Coordinates of C-alpha atoms in Angstrom, one line a residue:
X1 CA 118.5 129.2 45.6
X2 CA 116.0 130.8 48.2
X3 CA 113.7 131.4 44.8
X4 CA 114.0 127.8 43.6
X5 CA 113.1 126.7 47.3
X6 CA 110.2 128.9 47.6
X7 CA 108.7 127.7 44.4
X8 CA 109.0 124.3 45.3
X9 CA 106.8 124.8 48.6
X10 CA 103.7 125.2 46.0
X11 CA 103.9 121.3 45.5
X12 CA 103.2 121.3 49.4
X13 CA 100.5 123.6 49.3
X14 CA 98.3 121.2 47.0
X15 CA 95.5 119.1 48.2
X16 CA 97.7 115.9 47.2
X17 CA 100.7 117.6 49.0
X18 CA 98.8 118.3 52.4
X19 CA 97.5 114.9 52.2
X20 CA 100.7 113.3 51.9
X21 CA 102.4 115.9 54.6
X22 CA 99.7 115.4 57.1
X23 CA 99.1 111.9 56.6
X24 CA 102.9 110.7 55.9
X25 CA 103.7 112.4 59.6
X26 CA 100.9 110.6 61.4
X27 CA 101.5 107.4 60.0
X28 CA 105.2 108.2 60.7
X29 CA 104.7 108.8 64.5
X30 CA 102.7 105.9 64.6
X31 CA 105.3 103.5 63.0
X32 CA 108.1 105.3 65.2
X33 CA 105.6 104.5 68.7
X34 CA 104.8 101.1 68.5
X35 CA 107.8 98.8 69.2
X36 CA 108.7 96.6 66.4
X37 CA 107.7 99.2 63.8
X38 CA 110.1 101.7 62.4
X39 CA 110.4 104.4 59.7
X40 CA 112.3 102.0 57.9
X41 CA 108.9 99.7 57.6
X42 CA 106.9 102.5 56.9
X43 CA 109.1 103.7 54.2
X44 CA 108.7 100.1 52.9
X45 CA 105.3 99.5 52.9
X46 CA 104.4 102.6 52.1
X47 CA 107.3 102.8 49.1
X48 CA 104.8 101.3 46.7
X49 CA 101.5 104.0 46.9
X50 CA 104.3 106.2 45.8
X51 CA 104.3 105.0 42.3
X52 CA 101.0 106.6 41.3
X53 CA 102.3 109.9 42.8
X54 CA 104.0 112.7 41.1
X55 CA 107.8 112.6 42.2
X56 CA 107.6 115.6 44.1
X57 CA 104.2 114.4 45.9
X58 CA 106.1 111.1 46.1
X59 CA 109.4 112.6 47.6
X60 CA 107.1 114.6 50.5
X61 CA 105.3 111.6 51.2
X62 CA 108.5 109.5 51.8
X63 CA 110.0 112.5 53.8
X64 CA 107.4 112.8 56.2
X65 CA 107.2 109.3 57.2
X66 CA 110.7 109.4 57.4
X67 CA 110.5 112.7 60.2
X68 CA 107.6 111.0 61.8
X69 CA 108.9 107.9 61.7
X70 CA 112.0 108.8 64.0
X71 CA 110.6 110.9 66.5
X72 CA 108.0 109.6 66.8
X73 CA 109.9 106.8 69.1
X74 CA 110.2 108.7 71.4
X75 CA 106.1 108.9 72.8
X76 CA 107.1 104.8 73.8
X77 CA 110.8 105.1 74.9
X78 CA 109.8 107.9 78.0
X79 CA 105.8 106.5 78.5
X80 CA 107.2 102.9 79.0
X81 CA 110.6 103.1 78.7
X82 CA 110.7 101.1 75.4
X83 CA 112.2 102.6 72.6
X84 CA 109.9 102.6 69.5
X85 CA 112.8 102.9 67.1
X86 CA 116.8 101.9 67.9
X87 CA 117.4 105.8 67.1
X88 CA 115.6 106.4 70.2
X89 CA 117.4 104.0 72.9
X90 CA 119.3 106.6 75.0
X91 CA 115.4 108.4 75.2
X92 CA 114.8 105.7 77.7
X93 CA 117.9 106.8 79.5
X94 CA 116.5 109.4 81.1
X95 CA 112.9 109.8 79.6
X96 CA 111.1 106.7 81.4
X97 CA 112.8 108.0 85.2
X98 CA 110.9 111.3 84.8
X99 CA 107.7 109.1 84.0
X100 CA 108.6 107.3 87.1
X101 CA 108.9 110.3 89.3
X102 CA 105.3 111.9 87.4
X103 CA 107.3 114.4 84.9
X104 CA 106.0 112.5 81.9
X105 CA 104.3 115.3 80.1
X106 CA 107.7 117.5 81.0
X107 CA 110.0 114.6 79.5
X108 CA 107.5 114.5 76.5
X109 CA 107.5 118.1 76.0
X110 CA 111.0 118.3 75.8
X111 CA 111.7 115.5 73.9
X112 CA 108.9 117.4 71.1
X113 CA 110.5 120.1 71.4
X114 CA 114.2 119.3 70.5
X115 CA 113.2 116.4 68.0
X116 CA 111.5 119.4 66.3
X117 CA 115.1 121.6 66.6
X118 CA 116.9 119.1 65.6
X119 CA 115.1 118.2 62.5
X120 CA 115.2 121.9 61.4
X121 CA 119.3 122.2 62.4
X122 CA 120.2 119.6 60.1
X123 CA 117.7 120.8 57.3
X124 CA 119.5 124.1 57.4
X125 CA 123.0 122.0 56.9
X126 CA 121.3 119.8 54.0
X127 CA 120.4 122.7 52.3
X128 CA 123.9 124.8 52.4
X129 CA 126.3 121.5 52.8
X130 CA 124.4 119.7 49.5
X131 CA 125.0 122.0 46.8
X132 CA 128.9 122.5 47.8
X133 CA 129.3 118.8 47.7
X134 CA 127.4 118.6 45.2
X135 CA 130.0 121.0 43.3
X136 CA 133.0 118.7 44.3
X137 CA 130.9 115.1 43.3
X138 CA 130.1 116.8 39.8
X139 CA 133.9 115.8 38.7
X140 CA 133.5 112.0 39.5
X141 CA 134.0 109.8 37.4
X142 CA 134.3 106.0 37.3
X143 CA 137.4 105.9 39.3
X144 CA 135.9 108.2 42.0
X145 CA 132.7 106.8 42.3
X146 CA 134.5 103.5 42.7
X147 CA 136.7 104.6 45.8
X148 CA 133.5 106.6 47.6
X149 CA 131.3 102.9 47.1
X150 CA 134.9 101.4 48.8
X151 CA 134.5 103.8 51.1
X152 CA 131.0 103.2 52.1
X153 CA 131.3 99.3 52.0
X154 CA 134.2 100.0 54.5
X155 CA 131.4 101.3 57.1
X156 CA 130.7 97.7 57.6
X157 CA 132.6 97.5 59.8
X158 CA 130.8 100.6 62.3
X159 CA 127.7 98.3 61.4
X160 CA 129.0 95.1 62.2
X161 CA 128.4 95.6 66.3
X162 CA 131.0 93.3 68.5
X163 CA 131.7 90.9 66.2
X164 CA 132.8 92.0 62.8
X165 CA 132.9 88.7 60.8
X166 CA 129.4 88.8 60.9
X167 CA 128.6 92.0 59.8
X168 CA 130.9 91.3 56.4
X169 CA 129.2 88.0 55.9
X170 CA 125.9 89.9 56.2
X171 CA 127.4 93.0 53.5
X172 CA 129.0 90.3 51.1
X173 CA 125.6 88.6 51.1
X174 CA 124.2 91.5 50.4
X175 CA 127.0 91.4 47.5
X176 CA 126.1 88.6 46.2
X177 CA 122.6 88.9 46.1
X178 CA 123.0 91.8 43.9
X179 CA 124.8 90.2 41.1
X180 CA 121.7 88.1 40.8
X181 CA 120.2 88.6 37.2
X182 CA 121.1 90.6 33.9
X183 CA 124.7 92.1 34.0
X184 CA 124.0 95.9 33.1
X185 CA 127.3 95.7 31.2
X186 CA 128.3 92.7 29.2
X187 CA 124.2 91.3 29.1
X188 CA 125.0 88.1 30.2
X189 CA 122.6 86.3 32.8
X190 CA 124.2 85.6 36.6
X191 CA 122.9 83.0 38.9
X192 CA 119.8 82.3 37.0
X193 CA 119.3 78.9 36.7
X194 CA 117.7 79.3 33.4
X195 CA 115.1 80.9 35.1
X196 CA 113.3 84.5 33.1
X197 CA 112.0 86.0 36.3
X198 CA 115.1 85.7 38.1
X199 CA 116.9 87.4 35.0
X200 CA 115.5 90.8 36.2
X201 CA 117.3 90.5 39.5
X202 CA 115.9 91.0 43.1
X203 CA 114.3 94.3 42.8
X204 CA 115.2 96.4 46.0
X205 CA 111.8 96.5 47.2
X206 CA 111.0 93.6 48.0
X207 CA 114.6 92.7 49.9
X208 CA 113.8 95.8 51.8
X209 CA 110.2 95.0 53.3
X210 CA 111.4 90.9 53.5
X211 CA 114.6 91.7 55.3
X212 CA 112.7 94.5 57.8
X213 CA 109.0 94.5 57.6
X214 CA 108.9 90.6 57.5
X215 CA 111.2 90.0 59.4
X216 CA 110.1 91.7 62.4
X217 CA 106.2 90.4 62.0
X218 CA 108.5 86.5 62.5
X219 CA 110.4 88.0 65.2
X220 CA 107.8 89.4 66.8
X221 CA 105.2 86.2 65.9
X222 CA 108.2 84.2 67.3
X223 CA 108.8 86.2 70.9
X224 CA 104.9 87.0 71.6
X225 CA 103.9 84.3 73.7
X226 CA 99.9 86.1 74.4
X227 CA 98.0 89.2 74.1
X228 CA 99.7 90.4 77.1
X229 CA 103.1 91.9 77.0
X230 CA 105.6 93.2 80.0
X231 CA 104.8 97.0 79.0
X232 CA 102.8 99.2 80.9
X233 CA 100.6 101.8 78.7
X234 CA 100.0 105.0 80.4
X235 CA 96.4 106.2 79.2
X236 CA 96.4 109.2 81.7
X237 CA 99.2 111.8 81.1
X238 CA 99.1 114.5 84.1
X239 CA 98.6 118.2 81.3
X240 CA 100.8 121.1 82.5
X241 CA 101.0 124.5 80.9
X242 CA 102.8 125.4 78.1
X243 CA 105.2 122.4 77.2
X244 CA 106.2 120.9 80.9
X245 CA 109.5 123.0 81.4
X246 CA 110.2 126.6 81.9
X247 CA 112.6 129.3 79.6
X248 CA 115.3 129.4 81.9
X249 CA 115.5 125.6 81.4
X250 CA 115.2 125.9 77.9
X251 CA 117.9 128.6 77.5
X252 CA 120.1 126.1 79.9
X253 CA 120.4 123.6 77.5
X254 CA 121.7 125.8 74.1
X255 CA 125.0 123.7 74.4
X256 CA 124.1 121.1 74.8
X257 CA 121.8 120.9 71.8
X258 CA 124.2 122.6 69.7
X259 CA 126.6 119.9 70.5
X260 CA 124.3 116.8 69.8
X261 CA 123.1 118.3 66.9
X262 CA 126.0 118.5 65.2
X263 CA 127.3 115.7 66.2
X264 CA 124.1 113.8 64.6
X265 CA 124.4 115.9 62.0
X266 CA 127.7 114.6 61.2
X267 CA 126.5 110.8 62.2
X268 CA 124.4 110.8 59.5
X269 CA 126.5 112.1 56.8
X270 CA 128.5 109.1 57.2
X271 CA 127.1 106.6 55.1
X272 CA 125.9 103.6 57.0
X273 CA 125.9 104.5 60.5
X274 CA 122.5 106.4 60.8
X275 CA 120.2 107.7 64.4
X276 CA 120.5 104.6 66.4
X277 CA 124.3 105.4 66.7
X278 CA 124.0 109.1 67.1
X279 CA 121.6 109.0 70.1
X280 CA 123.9 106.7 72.4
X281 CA 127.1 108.4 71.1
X282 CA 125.2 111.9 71.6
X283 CA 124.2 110.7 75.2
X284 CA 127.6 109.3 76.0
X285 CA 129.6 112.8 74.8
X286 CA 127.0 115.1 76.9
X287 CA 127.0 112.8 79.7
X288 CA 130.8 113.2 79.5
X289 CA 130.7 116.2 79.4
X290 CA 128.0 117.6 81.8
X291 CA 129.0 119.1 85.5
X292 CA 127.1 116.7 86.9
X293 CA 126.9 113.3 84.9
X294 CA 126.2 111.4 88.0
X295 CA 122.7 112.7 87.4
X296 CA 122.6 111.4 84.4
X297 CA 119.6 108.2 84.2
X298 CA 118.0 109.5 87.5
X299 CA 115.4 111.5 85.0
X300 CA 116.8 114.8 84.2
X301 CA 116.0 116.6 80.8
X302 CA 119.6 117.0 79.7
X303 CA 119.8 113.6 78.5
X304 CA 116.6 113.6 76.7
X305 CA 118.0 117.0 74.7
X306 CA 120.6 115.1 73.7
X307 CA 118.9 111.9 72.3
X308 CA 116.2 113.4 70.3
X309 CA 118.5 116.6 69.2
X310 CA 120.8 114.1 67.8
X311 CA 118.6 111.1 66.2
X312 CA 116.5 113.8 64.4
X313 CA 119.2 116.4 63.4
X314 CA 120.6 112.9 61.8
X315 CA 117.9 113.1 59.2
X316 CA 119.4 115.8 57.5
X317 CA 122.7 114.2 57.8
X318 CA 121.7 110.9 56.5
X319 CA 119.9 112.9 53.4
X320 CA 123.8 114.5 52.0
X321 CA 125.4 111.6 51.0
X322 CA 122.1 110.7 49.1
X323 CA 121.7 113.7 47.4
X324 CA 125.1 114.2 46.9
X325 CA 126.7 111.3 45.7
X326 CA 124.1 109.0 45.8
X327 CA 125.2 107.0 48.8
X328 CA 122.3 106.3 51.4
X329 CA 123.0 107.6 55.2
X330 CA 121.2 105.1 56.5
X331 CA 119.1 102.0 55.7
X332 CA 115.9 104.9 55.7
X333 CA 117.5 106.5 52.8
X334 CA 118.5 103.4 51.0
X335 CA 114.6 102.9 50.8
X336 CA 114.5 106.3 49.6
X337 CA 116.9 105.6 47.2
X338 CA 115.0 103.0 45.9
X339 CA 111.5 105.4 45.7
X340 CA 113.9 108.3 44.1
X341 CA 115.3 105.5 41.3
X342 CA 111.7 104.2 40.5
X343 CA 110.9 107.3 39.4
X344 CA 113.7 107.9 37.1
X345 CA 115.8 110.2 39.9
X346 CA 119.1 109.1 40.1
X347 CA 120.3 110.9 43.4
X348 CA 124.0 112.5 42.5
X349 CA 125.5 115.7 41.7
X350 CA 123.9 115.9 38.6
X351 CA 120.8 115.8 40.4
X352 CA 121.1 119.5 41.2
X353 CA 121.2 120.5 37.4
X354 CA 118.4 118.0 36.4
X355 CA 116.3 117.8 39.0
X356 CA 116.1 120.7 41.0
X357 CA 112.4 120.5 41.9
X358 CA 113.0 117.5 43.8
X359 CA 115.7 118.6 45.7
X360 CA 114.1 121.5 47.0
X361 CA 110.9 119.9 47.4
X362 CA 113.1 117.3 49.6
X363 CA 114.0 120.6 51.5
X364 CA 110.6 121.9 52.0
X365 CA 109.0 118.7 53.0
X366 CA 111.7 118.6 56.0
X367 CA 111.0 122.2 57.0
X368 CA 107.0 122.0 56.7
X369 CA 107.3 118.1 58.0
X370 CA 108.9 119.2 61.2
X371 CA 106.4 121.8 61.7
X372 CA 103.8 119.3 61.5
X373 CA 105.3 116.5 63.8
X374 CA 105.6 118.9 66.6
X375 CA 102.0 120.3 66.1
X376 CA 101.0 116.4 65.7
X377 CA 102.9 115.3 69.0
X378 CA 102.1 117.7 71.3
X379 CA 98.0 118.1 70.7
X380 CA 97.9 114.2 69.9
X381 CA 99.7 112.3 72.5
X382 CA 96.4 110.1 73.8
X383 CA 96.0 109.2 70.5
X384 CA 99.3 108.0 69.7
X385 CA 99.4 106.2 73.0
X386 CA 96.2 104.3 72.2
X387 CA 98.0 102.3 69.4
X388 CA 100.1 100.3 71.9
X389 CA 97.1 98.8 72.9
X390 CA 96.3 97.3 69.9
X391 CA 96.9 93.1 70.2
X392 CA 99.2 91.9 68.5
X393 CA 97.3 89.0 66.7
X394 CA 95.7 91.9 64.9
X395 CA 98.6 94.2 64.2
X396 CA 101.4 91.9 62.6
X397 CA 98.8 90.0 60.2
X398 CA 97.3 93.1 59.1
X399 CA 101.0 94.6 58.6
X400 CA 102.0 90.9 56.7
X401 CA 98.9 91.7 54.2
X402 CA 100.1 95.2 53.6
X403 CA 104.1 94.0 52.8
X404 CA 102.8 91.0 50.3
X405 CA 100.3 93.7 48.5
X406 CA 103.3 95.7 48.6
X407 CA 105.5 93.5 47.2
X408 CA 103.4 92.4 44.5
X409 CA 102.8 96.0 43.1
X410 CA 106.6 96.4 42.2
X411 CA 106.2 94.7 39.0
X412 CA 103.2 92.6 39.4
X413 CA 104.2 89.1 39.6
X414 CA 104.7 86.5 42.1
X415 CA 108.4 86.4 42.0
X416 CA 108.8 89.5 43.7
X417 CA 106.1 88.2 46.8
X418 CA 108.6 84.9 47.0
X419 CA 111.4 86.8 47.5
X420 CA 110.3 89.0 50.2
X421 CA 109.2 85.8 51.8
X422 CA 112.7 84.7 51.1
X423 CA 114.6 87.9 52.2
X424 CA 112.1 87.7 55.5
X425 CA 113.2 84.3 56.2
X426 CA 116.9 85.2 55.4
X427 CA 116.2 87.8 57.9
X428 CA 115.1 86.0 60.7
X429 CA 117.7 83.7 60.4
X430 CA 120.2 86.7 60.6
X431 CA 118.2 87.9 64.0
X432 CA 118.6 84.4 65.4
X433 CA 122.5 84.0 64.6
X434 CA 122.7 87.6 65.8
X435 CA 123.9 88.6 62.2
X436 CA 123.4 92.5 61.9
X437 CA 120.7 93.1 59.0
X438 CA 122.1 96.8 57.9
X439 CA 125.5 95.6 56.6
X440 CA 123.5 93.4 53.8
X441 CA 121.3 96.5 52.8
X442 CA 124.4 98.2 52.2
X443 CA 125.9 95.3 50.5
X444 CA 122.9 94.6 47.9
X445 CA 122.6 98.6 47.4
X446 CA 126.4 99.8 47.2
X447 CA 127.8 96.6 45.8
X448 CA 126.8 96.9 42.5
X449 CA 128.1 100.3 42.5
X450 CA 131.4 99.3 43.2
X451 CA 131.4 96.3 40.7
X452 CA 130.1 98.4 37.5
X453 CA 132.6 101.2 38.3
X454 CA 135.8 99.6 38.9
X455 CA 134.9 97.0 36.1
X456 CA 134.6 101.2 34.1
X457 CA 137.3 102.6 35.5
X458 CA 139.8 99.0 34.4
X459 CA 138.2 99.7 30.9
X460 CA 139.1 103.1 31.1
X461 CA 142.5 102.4 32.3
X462 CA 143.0 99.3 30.0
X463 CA 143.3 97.0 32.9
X464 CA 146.0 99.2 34.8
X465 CA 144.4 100.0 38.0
X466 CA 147.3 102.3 39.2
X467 CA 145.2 104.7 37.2
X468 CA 142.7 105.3 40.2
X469 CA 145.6 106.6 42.1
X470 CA 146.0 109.3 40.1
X471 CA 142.7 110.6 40.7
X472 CA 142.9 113.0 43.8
X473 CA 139.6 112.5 44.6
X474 CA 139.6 108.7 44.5
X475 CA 143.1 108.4 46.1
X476 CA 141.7 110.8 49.2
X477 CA 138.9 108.0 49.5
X478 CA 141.0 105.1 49.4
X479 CA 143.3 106.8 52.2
X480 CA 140.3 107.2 54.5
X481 CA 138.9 103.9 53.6
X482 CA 142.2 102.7 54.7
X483 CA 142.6 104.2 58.1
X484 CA 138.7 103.5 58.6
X485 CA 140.0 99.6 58.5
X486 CA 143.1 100.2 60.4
X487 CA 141.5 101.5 63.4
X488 CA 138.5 98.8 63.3
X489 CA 141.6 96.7 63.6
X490 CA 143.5 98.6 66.5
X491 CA 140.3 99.0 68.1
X492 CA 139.6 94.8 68.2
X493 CA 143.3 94.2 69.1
X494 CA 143.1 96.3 72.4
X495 CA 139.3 94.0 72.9

């Protein structure tokens, strides 16, 4: 394995591969510091360029906006106290009152440092946990596959927020949308209207960069009222030795890493949930937890350990389940999905066998890529601090230009640009009903999953569907979909 991973670190060590590392992380941190971008958007506008690349360039590239795209929230959430990304909310906890009381470049120094730890704890897990579960995934078959897609479209409910009839109108949306075009099985065109371009289907692309990208240039468009926002931009950061905080506090804080870590790490494995959860949940356990929590969100550095140890170390945990079983983490790795599948990689145990380059370059790009985000954060703070001074009626139409460009480069026609208008729109009418966007991603990716495998599995069975229940695999899924839906249940009856 070590051999395999060391040869895959030469695709890094190319003058494409540096370009993509180096660049993919600063664009990243960018994305990840100015509020209303996100790794998700980067991943989506950037998904495109990647099409040109090799797969392994391509895959280091994604990766790396990806790392930089979630840490990088972290430069707003303590210098203004606005998170730059939702996996970075708890960061303002306890990040933006050590600004107040002047401990900015401390709070920034420790929030660098543990993103970085973080990132590299849940690599290690990705690269020990993936193979074994790639071992176990290797004997699914239709009926398996059928109950882990159940499974996963049973997260809805964790996405849904307070009320959960929205979040399954969002995911059977998402549903529905995805039958739209050619069925991959009997040929027989779905909600076409005797259109040709709609017979290919909405490509996932352009729902991706409507539904986010879009949709936040509209929200955005719709909430700035002028050039000048309520956020204060703090140009002058007071430079300390050595990283702001001392080894003994360093040392003081092993458990509390360890524990947000893993439980990010963990977070992220489960498909659909993702960073923005882990964070608060982190926060809440070691706030819980700590001998004095009433000193928790007066500006101490416990709390920022335990944001940026968990939303990062959820990058490796979100990246399992892709590679895996194929099931995206997160809505990051569902665009990654989509980059993998356009260049022929279907994520899946089989990808361990077939395309073991890509695995490990996904492995290398996460070690080396958290390298250079903590290199890029600490000597470039000014810099990255400058970009939230940028007006606004520059930013979002130069970011609308890059998503239609975008758009138009999946398959070169105009259909594609329509419907990331259309999913954009569809999007902002989801922000303004308060409908959660992430349960119709999961929806439009994992719904077709489910529908071509249990209409398999029925073949299969010849229409007898007690035959999935014979699987042990798919019979341990259905159990824990089960009790996943019994305790959303018990948990909005005691509400």
């Amino acid at each position: 394995m070590f051999d395999s991973l060391f040869q895959a670190t030469s695709s890094l060590f190319t003058i494409s591969g540096l370009i993509c590392l180096l660049g993919g992380v600063f664009i990243g941190i960018i994305f990840g510091s100015v509020p209303g971008l996100s790794a998700t958007m980067a991943l989506a506008l950037f998904l495109p360029i990647t099409y040109a690349l090799d797969p392994n360039i391509a895959v280091i590239l994604l990766i790396a906006l990806y790392i930089g795209g979630i840490s990088g929230g972290l430069i707003t959430a303590i210098l203004t106290g606005i998170p730059g990304t939702p996996s970075s909310i708890a960061t303002c906890f306890d990040g933006y009152p050590m600004t107040k009381k002047n401990q900015a470049f401390k709070a920034l120094g420790v929030g660098v440092t543990f993103s970085f730890l973080g990132t590299l704890f849940s690599t290690i897990i990705l690269i020990f946990l993936s193979p074994v579960l790639a071992k176990i995934a290797i004997k699914f078959g239709a009926y398996e596959y059928f109950a882990v897609a159940l499974f996963s479209l049973s997260m809805l409910v964790g996405l849904s927020g307070n009320n959960i009839w929205k979040g399954l109108i969002s995911g059977l949306m998402g549903c529905m949308f995805a039958t739209v075009g050619m069925d991959s099985i009997a040929s027989v065109n779905r909600f076409t209207f005797g259109s040709e371009e709609i017979a290919y289907g909405f490509d996932v692309l352009p729902v991706l960069i409507g539904l986010f990208a879009i949709n936040e240039i509209i929200t955005k468009a719709d909430t700035v009222k002028s050039e000048h926002q309520n956020m204060q931009v703090i140009n002058a950061i007071k430079i300390e030795k050595g990283l702001g905080f001392s080894i003994k506090e360093f040392f003081s804080q092993t458990k509390n890493f360890l524990v947000s870590a893993s439980l990010g790490t963990g977070i992220g494995i489960l498909p659909g949930i993702g960073g923005g959860a882990a964070n608060v949940m982190a926060y809440t356990v070691s706030k819980s937890t700590s001998k004095y929590p009433e000193k928790y969100g007066t500006g101490i550095i416990d709390g920022v350990v335990a944001s940026e140890a968990s939303n990062n170390a959820a990058i490796g945990g979100a990246l399992v389940p892709l590679l895996a079983l194929g099931i995206p983490g997160d809505t990051v790795t569902a665009i990654l999905l989509g980059g993998l599948t356009l260049h022929g990689i279907i994520p899946g145990p089989l990808m361990f066998t077939e395309n073991i380059s890509i695995v490990y370059a996904i492995f290398s790009a996460m070690f080396f890529g958290a390298i250079i985000m903590f290199m890029m954060e600490f000597y470039g703070l000014k810099i990255f601090t400058k970009v939230l001074s940028i007006p606004k009626h520059f930013l979002l139409p130069a970011i609308f230009l890059f998503c239609i460009i975008g758009a138009f480069g999946v398959r070169n026609n105009f259909f594609d640009v329509w419907a990331t208008v259309l999913f954009g729109v569809i999007g902002f009418g989801f922000y303004k009903l308060s409908i959660p966007s992430a349960p119709f991603i999961l929806g439009f990716i994992i719904g077709p999953l489910a529908e071509i495998n249990l209409r398999r599995g029925l073949m299969f069975s010849q229409g007898n569907f007690a035959e999935f229940f014979k699987a042990p695999i798919a019979t341990t899924f259905f159990i824990l979909t089960a009790l996943i839906i019994l305790f959303a249940i018990k948990s909005r009856i005691k509400k």
